[in-house]
Coordinates of C-alpha atoms in Angstrom, one line a residue:
Chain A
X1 CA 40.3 141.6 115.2
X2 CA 44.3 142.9 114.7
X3 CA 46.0 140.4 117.0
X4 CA 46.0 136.8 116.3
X5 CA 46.3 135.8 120.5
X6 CA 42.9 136.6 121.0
X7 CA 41.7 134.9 118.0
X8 CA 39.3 131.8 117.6
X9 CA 40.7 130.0 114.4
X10 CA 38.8 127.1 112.7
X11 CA 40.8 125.1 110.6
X12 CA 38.3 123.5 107.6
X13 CA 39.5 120.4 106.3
X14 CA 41.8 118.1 108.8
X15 CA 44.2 116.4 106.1
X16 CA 47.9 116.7 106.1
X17 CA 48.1 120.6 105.6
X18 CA 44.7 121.1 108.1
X19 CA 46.1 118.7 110.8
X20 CA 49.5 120.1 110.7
X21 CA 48.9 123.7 111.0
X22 CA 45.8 123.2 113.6
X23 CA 48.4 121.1 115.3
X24 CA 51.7 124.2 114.6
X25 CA 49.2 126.6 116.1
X26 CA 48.3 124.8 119.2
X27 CA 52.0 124.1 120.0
X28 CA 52.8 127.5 119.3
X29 CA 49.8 128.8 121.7
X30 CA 49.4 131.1 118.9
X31 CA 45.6 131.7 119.2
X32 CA 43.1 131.2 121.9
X33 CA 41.6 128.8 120.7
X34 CA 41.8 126.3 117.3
X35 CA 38.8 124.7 115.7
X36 CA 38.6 121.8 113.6
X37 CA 36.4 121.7 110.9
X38 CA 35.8 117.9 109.1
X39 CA 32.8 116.0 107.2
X40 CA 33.2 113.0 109.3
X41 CA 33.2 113.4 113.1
X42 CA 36.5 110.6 113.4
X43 CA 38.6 113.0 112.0
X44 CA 37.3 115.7 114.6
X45 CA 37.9 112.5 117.5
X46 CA 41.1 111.8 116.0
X47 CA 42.6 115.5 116.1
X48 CA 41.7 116.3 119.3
X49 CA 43.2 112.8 121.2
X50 CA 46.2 114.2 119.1
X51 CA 45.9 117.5 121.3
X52 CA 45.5 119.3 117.9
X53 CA 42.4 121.0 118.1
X54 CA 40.7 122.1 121.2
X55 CA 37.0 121.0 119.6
X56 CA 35.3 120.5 116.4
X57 CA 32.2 120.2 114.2
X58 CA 31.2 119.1 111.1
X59 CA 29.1 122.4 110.7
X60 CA 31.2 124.8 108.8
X61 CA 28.5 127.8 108.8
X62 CA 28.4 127.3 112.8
X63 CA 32.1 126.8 112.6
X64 CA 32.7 130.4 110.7
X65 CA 29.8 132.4 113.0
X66 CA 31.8 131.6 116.2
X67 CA 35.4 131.8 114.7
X68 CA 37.4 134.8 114.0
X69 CA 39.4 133.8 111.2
X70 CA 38.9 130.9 108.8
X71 CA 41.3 128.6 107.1
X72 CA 40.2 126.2 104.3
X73 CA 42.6 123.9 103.9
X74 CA 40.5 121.4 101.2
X75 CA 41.7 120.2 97.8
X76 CA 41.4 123.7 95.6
X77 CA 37.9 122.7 94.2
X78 CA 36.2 121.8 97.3
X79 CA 37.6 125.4 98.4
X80 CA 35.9 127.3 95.7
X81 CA 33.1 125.4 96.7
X82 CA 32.6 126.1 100.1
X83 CA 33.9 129.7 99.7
X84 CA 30.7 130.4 96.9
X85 CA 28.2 128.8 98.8
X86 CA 27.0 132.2 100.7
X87 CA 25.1 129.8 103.2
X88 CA 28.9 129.2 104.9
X89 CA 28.7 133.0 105.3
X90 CA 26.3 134.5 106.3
X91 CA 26.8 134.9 110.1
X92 CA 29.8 135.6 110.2
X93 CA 32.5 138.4 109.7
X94 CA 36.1 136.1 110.1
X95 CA 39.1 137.0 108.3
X96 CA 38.6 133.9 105.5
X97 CA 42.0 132.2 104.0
X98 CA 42.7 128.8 101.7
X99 CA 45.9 127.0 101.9
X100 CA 44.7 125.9 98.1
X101 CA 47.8 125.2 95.8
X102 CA 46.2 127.2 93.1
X103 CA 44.8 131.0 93.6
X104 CA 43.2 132.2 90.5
X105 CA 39.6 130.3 90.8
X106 CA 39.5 130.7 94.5
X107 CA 40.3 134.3 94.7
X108 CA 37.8 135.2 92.2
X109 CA 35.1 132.9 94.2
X110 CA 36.4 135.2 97.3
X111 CA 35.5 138.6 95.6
X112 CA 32.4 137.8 95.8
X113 CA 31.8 136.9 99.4
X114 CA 29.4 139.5 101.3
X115 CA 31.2 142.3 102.5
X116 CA 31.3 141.0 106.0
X117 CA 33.9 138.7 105.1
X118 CA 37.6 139.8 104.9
X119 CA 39.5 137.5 102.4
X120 CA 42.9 136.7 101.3
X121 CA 44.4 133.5 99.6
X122 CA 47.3 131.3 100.7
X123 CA 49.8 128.7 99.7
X124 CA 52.0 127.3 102.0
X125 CA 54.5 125.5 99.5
X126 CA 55.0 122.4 102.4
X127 CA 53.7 119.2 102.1
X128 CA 55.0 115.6 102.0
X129 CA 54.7 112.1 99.4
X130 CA 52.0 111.0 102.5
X131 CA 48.7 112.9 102.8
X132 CA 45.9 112.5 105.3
X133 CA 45.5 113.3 108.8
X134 CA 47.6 110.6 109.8
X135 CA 50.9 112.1 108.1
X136 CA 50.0 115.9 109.7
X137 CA 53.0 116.7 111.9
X138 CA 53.6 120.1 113.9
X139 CA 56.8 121.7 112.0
X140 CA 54.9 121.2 109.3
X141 CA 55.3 124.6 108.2
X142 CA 59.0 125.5 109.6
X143 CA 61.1 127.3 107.0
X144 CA 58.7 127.2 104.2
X145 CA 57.9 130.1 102.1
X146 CA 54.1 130.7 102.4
X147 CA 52.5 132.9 99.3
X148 CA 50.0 135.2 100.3
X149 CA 47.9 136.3 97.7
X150 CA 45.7 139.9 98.6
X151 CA 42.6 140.7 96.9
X152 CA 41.4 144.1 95.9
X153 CA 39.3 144.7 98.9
X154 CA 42.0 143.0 101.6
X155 CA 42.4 145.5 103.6
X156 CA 45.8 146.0 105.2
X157 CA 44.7 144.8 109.0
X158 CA 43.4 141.4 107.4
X159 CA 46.6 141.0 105.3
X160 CA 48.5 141.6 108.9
X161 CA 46.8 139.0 110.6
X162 CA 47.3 136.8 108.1
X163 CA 51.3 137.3 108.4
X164 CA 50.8 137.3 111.9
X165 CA 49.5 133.8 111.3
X166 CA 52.1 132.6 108.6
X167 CA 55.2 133.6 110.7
X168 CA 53.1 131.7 114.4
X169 CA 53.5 128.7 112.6
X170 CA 57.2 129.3 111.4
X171 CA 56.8 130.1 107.7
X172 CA 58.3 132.7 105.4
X173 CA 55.2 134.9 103.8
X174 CA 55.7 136.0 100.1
X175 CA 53.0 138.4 98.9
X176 CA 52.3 137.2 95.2
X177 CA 49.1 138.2 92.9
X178 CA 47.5 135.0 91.7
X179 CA 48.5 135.1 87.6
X180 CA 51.8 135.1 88.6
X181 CA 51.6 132.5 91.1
X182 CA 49.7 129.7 89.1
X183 CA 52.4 130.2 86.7
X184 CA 55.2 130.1 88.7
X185 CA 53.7 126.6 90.7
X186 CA 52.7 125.4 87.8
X187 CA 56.3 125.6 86.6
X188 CA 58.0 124.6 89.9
X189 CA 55.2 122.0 90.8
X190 CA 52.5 121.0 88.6
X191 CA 55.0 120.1 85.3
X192 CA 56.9 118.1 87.1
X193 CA 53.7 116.0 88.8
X194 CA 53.2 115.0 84.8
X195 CA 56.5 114.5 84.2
X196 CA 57.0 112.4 87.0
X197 CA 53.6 110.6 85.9
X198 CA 54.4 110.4 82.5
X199 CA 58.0 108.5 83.2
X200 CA 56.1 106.0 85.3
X201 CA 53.7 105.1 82.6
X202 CA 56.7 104.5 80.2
X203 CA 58.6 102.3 82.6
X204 CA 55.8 100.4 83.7
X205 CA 54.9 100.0 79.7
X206 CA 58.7 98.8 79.6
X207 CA 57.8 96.0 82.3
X208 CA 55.2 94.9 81.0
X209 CA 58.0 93.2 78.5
X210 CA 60.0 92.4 81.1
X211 CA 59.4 92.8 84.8
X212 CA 62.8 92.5 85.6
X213 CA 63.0 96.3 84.9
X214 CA 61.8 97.1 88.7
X215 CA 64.6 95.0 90.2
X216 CA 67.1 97.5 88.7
X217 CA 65.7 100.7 89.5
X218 CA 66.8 102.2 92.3
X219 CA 67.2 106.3 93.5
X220 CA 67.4 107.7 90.4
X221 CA 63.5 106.2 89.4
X222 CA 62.7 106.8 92.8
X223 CA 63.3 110.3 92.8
X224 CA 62.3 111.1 89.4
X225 CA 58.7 110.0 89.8
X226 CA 58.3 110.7 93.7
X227 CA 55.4 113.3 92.4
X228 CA 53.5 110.6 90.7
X229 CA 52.3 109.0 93.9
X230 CA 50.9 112.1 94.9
X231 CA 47.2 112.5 96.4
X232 CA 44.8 112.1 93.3
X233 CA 42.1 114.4 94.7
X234 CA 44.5 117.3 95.1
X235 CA 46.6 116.7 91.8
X236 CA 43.0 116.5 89.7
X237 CA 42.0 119.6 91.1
X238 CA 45.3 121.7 90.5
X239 CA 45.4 120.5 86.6
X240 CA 41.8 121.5 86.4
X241 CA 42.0 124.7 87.5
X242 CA 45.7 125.7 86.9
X243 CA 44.9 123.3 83.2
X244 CA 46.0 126.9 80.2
X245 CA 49.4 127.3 82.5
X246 CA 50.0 123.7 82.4
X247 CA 48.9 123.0 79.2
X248 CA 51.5 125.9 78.0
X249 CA 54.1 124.7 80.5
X250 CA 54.1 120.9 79.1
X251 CA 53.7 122.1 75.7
X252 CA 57.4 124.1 76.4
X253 CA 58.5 121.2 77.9
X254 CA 57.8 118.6 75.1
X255 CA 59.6 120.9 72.5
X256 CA 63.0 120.3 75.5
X257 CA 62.1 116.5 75.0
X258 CA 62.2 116.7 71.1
X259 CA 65.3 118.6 70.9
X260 CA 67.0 116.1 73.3
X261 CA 65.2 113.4 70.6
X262 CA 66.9 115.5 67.9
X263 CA 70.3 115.4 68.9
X264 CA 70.8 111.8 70.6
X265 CA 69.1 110.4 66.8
X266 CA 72.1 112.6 65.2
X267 CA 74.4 111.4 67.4
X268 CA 76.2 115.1 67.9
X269 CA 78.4 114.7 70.3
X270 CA 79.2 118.7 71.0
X271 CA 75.7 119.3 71.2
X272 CA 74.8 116.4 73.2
X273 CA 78.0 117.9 75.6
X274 CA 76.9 121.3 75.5
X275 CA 73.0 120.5 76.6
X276 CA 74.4 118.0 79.4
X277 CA 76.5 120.5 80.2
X278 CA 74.5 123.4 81.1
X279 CA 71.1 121.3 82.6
X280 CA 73.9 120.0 85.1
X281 CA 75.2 123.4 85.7
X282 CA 71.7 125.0 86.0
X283 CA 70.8 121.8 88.6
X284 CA 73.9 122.8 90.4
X285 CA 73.9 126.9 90.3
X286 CA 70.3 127.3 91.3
X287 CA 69.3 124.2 93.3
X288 CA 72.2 123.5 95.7
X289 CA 70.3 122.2 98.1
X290 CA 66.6 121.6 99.9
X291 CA 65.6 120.9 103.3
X292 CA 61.9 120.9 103.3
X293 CA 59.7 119.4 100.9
X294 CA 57.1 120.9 99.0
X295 CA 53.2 121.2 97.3
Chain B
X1 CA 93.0 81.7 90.4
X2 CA 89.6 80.6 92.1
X3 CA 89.8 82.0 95.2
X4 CA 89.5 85.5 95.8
X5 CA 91.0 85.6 99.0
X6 CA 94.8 84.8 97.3
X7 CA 94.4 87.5 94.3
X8 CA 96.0 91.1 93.8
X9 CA 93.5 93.1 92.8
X10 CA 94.0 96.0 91.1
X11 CA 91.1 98.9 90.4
X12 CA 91.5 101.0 87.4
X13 CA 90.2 104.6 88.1
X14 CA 90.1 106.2 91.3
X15 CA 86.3 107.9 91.8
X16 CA 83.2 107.6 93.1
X17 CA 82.4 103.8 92.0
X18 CA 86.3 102.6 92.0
X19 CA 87.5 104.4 94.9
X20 CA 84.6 102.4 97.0
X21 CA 85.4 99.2 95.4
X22 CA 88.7 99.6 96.6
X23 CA 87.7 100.6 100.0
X24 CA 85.4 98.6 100.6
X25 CA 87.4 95.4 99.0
X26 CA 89.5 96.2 101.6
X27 CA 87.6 96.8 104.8
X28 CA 85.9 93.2 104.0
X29 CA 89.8 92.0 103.6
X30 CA 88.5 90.2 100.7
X31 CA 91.6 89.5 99.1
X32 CA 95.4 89.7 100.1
X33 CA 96.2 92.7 98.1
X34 CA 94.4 96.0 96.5
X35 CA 96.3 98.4 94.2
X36 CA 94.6 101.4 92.5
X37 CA 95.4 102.6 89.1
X38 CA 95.0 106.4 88.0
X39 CA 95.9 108.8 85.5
X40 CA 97.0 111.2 88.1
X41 CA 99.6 110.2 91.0
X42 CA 97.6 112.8 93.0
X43 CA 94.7 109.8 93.5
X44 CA 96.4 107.0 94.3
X45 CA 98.1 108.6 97.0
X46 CA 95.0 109.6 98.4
X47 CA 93.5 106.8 98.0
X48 CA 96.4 105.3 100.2
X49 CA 96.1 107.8 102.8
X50 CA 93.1 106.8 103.4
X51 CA 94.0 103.3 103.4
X52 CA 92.0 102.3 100.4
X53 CA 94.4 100.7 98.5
X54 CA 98.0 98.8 99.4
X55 CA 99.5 100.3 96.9
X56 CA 98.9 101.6 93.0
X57 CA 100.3 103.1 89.5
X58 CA 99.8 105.3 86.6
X59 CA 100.8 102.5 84.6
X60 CA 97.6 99.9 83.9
X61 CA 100.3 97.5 81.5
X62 CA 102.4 97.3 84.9
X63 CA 99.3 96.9 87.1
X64 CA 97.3 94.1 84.8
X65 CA 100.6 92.0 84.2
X66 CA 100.9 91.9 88.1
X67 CA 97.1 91.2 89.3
X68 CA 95.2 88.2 89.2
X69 CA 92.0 90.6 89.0
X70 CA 91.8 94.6 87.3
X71 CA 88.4 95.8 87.5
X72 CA 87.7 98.8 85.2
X73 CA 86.1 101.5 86.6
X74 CA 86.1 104.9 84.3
X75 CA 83.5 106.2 82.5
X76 CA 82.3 103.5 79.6
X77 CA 83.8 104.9 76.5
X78 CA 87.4 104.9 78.2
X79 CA 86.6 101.7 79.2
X80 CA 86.4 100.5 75.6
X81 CA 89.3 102.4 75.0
X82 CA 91.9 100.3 77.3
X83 CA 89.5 97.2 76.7
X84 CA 90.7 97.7 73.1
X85 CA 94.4 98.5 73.5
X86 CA 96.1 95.0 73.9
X87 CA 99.2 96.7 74.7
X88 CA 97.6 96.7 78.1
X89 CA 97.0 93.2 78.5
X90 CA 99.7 91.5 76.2
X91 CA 101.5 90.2 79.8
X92 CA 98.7 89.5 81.7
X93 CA 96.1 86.3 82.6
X94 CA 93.9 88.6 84.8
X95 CA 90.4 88.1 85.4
X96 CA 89.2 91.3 83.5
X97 CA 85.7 92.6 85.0
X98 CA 84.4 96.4 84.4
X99 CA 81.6 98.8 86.1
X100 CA 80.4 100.5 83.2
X101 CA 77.2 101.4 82.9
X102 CA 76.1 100.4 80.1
X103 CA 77.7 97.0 78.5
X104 CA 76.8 96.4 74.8
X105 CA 80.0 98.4 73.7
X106 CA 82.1 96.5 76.8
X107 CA 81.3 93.6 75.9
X108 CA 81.6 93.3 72.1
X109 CA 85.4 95.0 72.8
X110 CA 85.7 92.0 75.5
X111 CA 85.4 89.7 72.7
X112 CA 88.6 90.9 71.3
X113 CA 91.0 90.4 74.1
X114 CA 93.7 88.2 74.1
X115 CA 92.9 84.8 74.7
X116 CA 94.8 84.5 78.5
X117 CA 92.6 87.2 79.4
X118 CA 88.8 86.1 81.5
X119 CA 86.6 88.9 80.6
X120 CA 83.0 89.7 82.8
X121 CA 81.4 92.6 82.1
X122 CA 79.5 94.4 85.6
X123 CA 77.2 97.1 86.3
X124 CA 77.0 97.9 90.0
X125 CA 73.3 99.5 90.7
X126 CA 74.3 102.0 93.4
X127 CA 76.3 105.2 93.1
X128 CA 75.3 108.9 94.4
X129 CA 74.6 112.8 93.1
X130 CA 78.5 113.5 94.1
X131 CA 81.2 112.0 92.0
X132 CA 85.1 111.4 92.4
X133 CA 87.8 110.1 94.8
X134 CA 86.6 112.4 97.9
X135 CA 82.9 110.9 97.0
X136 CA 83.5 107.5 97.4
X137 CA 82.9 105.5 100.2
X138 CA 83.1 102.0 102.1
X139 CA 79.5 100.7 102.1
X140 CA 78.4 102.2 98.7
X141 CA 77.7 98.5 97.3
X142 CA 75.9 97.1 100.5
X143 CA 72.4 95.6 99.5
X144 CA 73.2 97.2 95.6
X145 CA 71.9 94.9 92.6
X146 CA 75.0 93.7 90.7
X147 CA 74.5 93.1 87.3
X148 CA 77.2 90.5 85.6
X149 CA 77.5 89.9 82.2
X150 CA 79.3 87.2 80.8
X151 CA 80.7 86.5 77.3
X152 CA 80.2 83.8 75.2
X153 CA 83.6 82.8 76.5
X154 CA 83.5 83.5 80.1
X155 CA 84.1 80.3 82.2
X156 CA 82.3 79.5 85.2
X157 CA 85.4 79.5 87.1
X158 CA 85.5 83.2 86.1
X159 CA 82.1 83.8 86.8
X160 CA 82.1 82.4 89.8
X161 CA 85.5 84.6 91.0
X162 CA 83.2 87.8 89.8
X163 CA 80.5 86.3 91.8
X164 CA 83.0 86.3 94.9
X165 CA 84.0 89.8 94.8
X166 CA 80.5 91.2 93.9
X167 CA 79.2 89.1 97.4
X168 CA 82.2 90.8 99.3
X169 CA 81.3 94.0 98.8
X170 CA 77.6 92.9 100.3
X171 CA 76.3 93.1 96.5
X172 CA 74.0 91.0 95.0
X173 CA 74.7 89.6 91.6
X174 CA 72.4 89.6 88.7
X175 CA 73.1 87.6 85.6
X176 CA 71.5 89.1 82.4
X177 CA 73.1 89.6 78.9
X178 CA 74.6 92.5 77.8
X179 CA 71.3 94.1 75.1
X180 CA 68.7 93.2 78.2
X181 CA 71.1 95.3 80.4
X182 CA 70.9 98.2 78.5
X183 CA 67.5 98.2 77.4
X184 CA 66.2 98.0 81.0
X185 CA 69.3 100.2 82.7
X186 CA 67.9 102.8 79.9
X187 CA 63.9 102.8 81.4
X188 CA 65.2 103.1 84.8
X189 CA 68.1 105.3 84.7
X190 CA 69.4 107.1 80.8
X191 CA 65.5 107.8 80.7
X192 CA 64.9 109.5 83.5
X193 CA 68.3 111.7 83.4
X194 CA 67.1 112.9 80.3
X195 CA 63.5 113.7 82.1
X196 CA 65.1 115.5 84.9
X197 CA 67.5 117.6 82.4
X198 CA 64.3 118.5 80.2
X199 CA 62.8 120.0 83.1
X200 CA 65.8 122.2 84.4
X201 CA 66.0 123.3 81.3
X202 CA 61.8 124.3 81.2
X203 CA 62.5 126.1 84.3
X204 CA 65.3 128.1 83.8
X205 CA 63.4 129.1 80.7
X206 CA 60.5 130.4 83.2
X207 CA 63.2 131.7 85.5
X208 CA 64.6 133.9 82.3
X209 CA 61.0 135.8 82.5
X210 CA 60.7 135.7 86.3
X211 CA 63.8 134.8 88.9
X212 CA 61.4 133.9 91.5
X213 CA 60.3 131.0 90.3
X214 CA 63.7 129.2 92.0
X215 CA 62.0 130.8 95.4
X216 CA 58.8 128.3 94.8
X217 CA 60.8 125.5 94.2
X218 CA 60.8 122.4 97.0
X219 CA 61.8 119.4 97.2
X220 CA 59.4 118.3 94.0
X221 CA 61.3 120.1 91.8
X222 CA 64.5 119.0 93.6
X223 CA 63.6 115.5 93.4
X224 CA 62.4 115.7 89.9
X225 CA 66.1 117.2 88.6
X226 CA 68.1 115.8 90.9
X227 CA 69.4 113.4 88.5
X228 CA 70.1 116.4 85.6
X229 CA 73.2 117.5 87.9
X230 CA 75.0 113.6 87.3
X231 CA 78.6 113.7 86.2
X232 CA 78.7 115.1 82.3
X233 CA 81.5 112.9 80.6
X234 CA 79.8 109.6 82.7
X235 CA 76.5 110.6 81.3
X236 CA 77.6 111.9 77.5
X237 CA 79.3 108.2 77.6
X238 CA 76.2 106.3 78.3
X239 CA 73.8 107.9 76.5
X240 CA 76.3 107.9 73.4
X241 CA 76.8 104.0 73.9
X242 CA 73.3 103.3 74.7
X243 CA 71.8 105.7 71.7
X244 CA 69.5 102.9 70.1
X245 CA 68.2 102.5 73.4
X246 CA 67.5 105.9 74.5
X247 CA 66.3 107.1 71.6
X248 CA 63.5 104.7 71.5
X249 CA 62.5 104.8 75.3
X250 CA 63.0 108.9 74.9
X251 CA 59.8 108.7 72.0
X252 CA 58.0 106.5 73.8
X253 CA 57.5 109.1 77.1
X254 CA 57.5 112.1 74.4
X255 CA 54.0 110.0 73.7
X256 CA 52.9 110.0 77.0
X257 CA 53.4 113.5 77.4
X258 CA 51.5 113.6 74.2
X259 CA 48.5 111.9 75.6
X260 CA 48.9 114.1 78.6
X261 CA 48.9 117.5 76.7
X262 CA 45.7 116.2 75.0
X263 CA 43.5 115.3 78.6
X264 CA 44.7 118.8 79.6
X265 CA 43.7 120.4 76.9
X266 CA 40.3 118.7 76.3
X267 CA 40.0 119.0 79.9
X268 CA 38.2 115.6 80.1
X269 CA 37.9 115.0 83.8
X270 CA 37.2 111.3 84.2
X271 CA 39.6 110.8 81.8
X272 CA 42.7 112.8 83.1
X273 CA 41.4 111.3 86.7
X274 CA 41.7 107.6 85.4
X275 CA 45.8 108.5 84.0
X276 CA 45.9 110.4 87.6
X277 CA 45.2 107.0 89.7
X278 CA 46.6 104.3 87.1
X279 CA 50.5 107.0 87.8
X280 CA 50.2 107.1 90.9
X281 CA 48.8 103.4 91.9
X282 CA 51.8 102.4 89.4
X283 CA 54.1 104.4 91.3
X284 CA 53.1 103.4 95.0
X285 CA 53.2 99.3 94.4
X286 CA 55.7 99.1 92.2
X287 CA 58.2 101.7 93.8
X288 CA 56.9 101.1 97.9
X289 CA 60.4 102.2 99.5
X290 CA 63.7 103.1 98.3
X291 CA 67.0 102.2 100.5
X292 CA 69.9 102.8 98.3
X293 CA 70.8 104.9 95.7
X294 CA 71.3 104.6 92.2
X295 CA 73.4 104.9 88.6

C-alpha cells in the first residue's frame, strides 16, 4: 500500500480531531473509503448522518484487519493503550498513526507492535476551545503544521503515505523525533495550559472577596486563560505523560514570575522598562500574527 | 453646566482611547462642540481630517479655560502630572474627568485642584492590542463597562454630567471607589499582562536553544501573550501606580504555580485531575463569552 486513493482508512476515536479529519478526508475524496472507529455506536450514527464516515464499528481489531491505514485519534493515554494491547493487532498489517499531542510514550508503545504493523506518530497542532464530535468541522486541518514523528523501523513508503495523508487534508508535515517535540509543545502548549489555569484560580480566589471582579474583566482575562477551559481528559493525559518537560518548563517559568516579583517590590523603574520592553518586542517580532488555532 | 448637549468638550491626548472618545462623542452628536488636545500639531490635524474633532490645540491652559468638559486621556502618570500643574486649570470651571487606568494616584491629585474645578475620575473597560491616533475608532466604548470614580467632593450634578457622556458613547457606568478599582482592575488586567509577558519571555528562552519552537506555536500561545505586546509607557505607568496591588496579586499566582509544580512533580493523578476540572469549570461559567475587548 504506497498510494493513499486506494486506501481503506479507519479513523479510531470520533472527537473533535477524529470527526474533523474523517470528515477533511471524505470531502477531499482522498481515500476509498473512511471508517469510523467509536465506543458508543451514536457517535458512529452521528458521523455518518454528517456524511463523515462511510461506516463504522465499535470493534477496533475488526476495524484494523479490514483497514489499510489506521489513525488513533484518542486522548494520548487511551492511545498508548489501544496501540499495546496486541489483541488490536493481530490481523492486520495497516500503516498505524496517533494524532496524540505527546509522542514519547506512544512511540515507545509503537516499537513494540508485531512486525506486521508499519507505525509512525503524529500531531496535528489544530484544534479549537470546543471539543467533541459536535465541534469537528472539515478545514479542520487547513494550514496547520502537522509533526510527523518516524520511528526506527518506519520505513520510507509508510512515512510517504503518511505525508500523502497530512497534505489530502491540507496540512503542512514537519518531521520531528519525539524528545524534541514534547519539549517544544510542552513549551508552546502545555506551560501555557497551567498558566492560563493557574491565573484563573487567582482571580476566582480574588472574587471570592468580591464578585464584582468578573464584571470588569473583559479580552485581556479572556484571552489569557482561554487554555484553561480546555478538555480535562486530554490536558490530564498530556501533563502525565509530557509531566519532567513541564515540570522543568514551569519550574523556568516561575523563576520569570519571581524576577518580575523582584523588580515591581523594588520599584526600578529602568528595569521594570527594560523587561516591558523586550516581552513586548519578543510578542511583536516573533508572533505577528495567527490564523488558526492550535493543540 | 448640566446638560451635555450645550458643553465644549475638549479631549486631552489624541490615541487609541482619546481619539475614539472624540470620535465617537461626535458621531453620537453628543454635545455642540469637540476639540482635541495634543502634544504634537501633527494629531490634531488628523484627528480633524478625519472629522473627529471641531477643532483642537497644543495648549491644555487654552483648551480647559475654554470647555465646559476636558477629559484626560494619556497614559496615568502624565495624567497626574497635568492633574497636578494648576497652571492648567487656574482659568477654568470645567468638569475634569480622566481614562486612566488605574485611579488611586488620579484621584488623591484630584483632591488638590482648584476649588472651581469638578473632578470624576473614569476607567473605560474596552481598548485593543493596537495603540495611537490611527488605532482609534468610533464604537470602541459600545457595550464597555465604565468605571466612575467620584471624590469626596464630586457633586451629583457632576456625576451625573459624567454619567451623560459615559451613556453617549453606548457605555455603561460603574460606580466604585478608587482602592476597589485598582485592586480588582489588577486581578483582571495588570495580573494577567504580567502572566502573558512571563511566558514570552519562557519561550524565547526555549527558542534561544531551538528556533523552531515559534513554528509549534498557535493560537494558545498567541492567546496566552497576546497581552505581553500592550503599549510599554501605558503599562510601566500602571503597574508603577498600582505596585501595592500588583505585587500582592503577582505572589498570590506565583503560589498557584507553586501548587501546580508540586501535583506535577508528585505526579498525583486524582489530585492534578481535581485542579484540572475546578480551572477549567472556573473558567467556562464564569468567563462563557467574550464580546468586547479590554484594558
Amino acid at each position: 500500500m504506497t498510494d493513499l486513493k486506494g486506501a481503506r482508512v479507519s479513523v479510531v476515536g470520533l472527537g473533535l480531531m477524529g470527526g474533523s479529519l474523517a470528515a477533511s478526508l471524505k470531502a477531499a475524496g482522498a481515500c476509498c473509503e473512511v471508517l469510523g472507529v467509536a465506543r458508543r455506536q451514536w457517535s458512529i450514527d452521528r458521523a455518518k448522518e454528517q456524511g463523515w464516515i462511510d461506516g463504522g464499528t465499535t470493534d477496533l481489531r475488526q476495524a484494523a484487519s479490514l483497514s489499510d491505514i489506521v489513525v488513533v485519534a484518542t486522548p494520548v493515554r487511551t492511545i498508548v493503550e489501544l496501540v499495546g494491547d496486541d489483541a488490536n493487532w493481530q490481523n492486520s498489517d495497516c500503516l498505524l498513526m496517533d494524532l496524540g499531542s505527546t509522542k514519547r510514550d506512544v512511540v515507545a508503545m509503537m516499537e513494540r507492535l508485531p512486525v506486521a504493523i508499519e507505525p509512525v506518530g503524529g500531531h496535528p497542532m489544530c484544534g479549537k476551545a470546543l471539543s467533541g464530535l459536535d465541534a469537528a468541522e472539515m478545514g479542520l486541518y487547513q494550514d496547520a503544521t502537522f509533526v510527523l514523528v518516524p520511528l526506527p523501523r518506519t520505513s520510507s513508503g509508510t512515512l510517504a503515505l503518511a505525508r500523502q495523508l497530512v497534505v489530502a487534508v491540507g496540512a503542512h508535515p514537519l518531521i520531528m523525533e519525539a524528545d524534541r517535540h514534547d519539549r517544544l509543545v510542552g513549551a508552546v502548549s502545555h506551560l501555557p495550559y497551567c498558566v492560563a489555569s493557574a491565573l484563573i484560580q487567582t482571580v476566582d480566589a480574588v472574587a471570592a472577596r468580591d464578585d464584582l471582579v468578573w464584571q470588569l474583566a473583559a479580552s485581556g482575562l479572556y484571552d489569557t486563560t482561554r487554555l484553561a477551559a480546555s478538555d480535562v481528559t486530554m490536558m490530564l493525559d498530556i501533563l502525565l505523560t509530557n509531566r519532567t518537560v513541564v515540570v522543568d518548563l514551569l519550574h523556568r517559568y516561575s523563576q520569570h514570575i519571581d524576577h518580575w516579583l523582584g523588580a515591581l517590590r523594588s520599584g526600578d523603574e529602568s528595569e521594570l522598562e527594560q523587561m516591558l520592553r523586550t516581552a513586548s518586542c519578543t510578542r511583536r517580532d516573533r508572533m505577528p500574527s495567527m490564523e488558526r488555532t492550535s493543540e
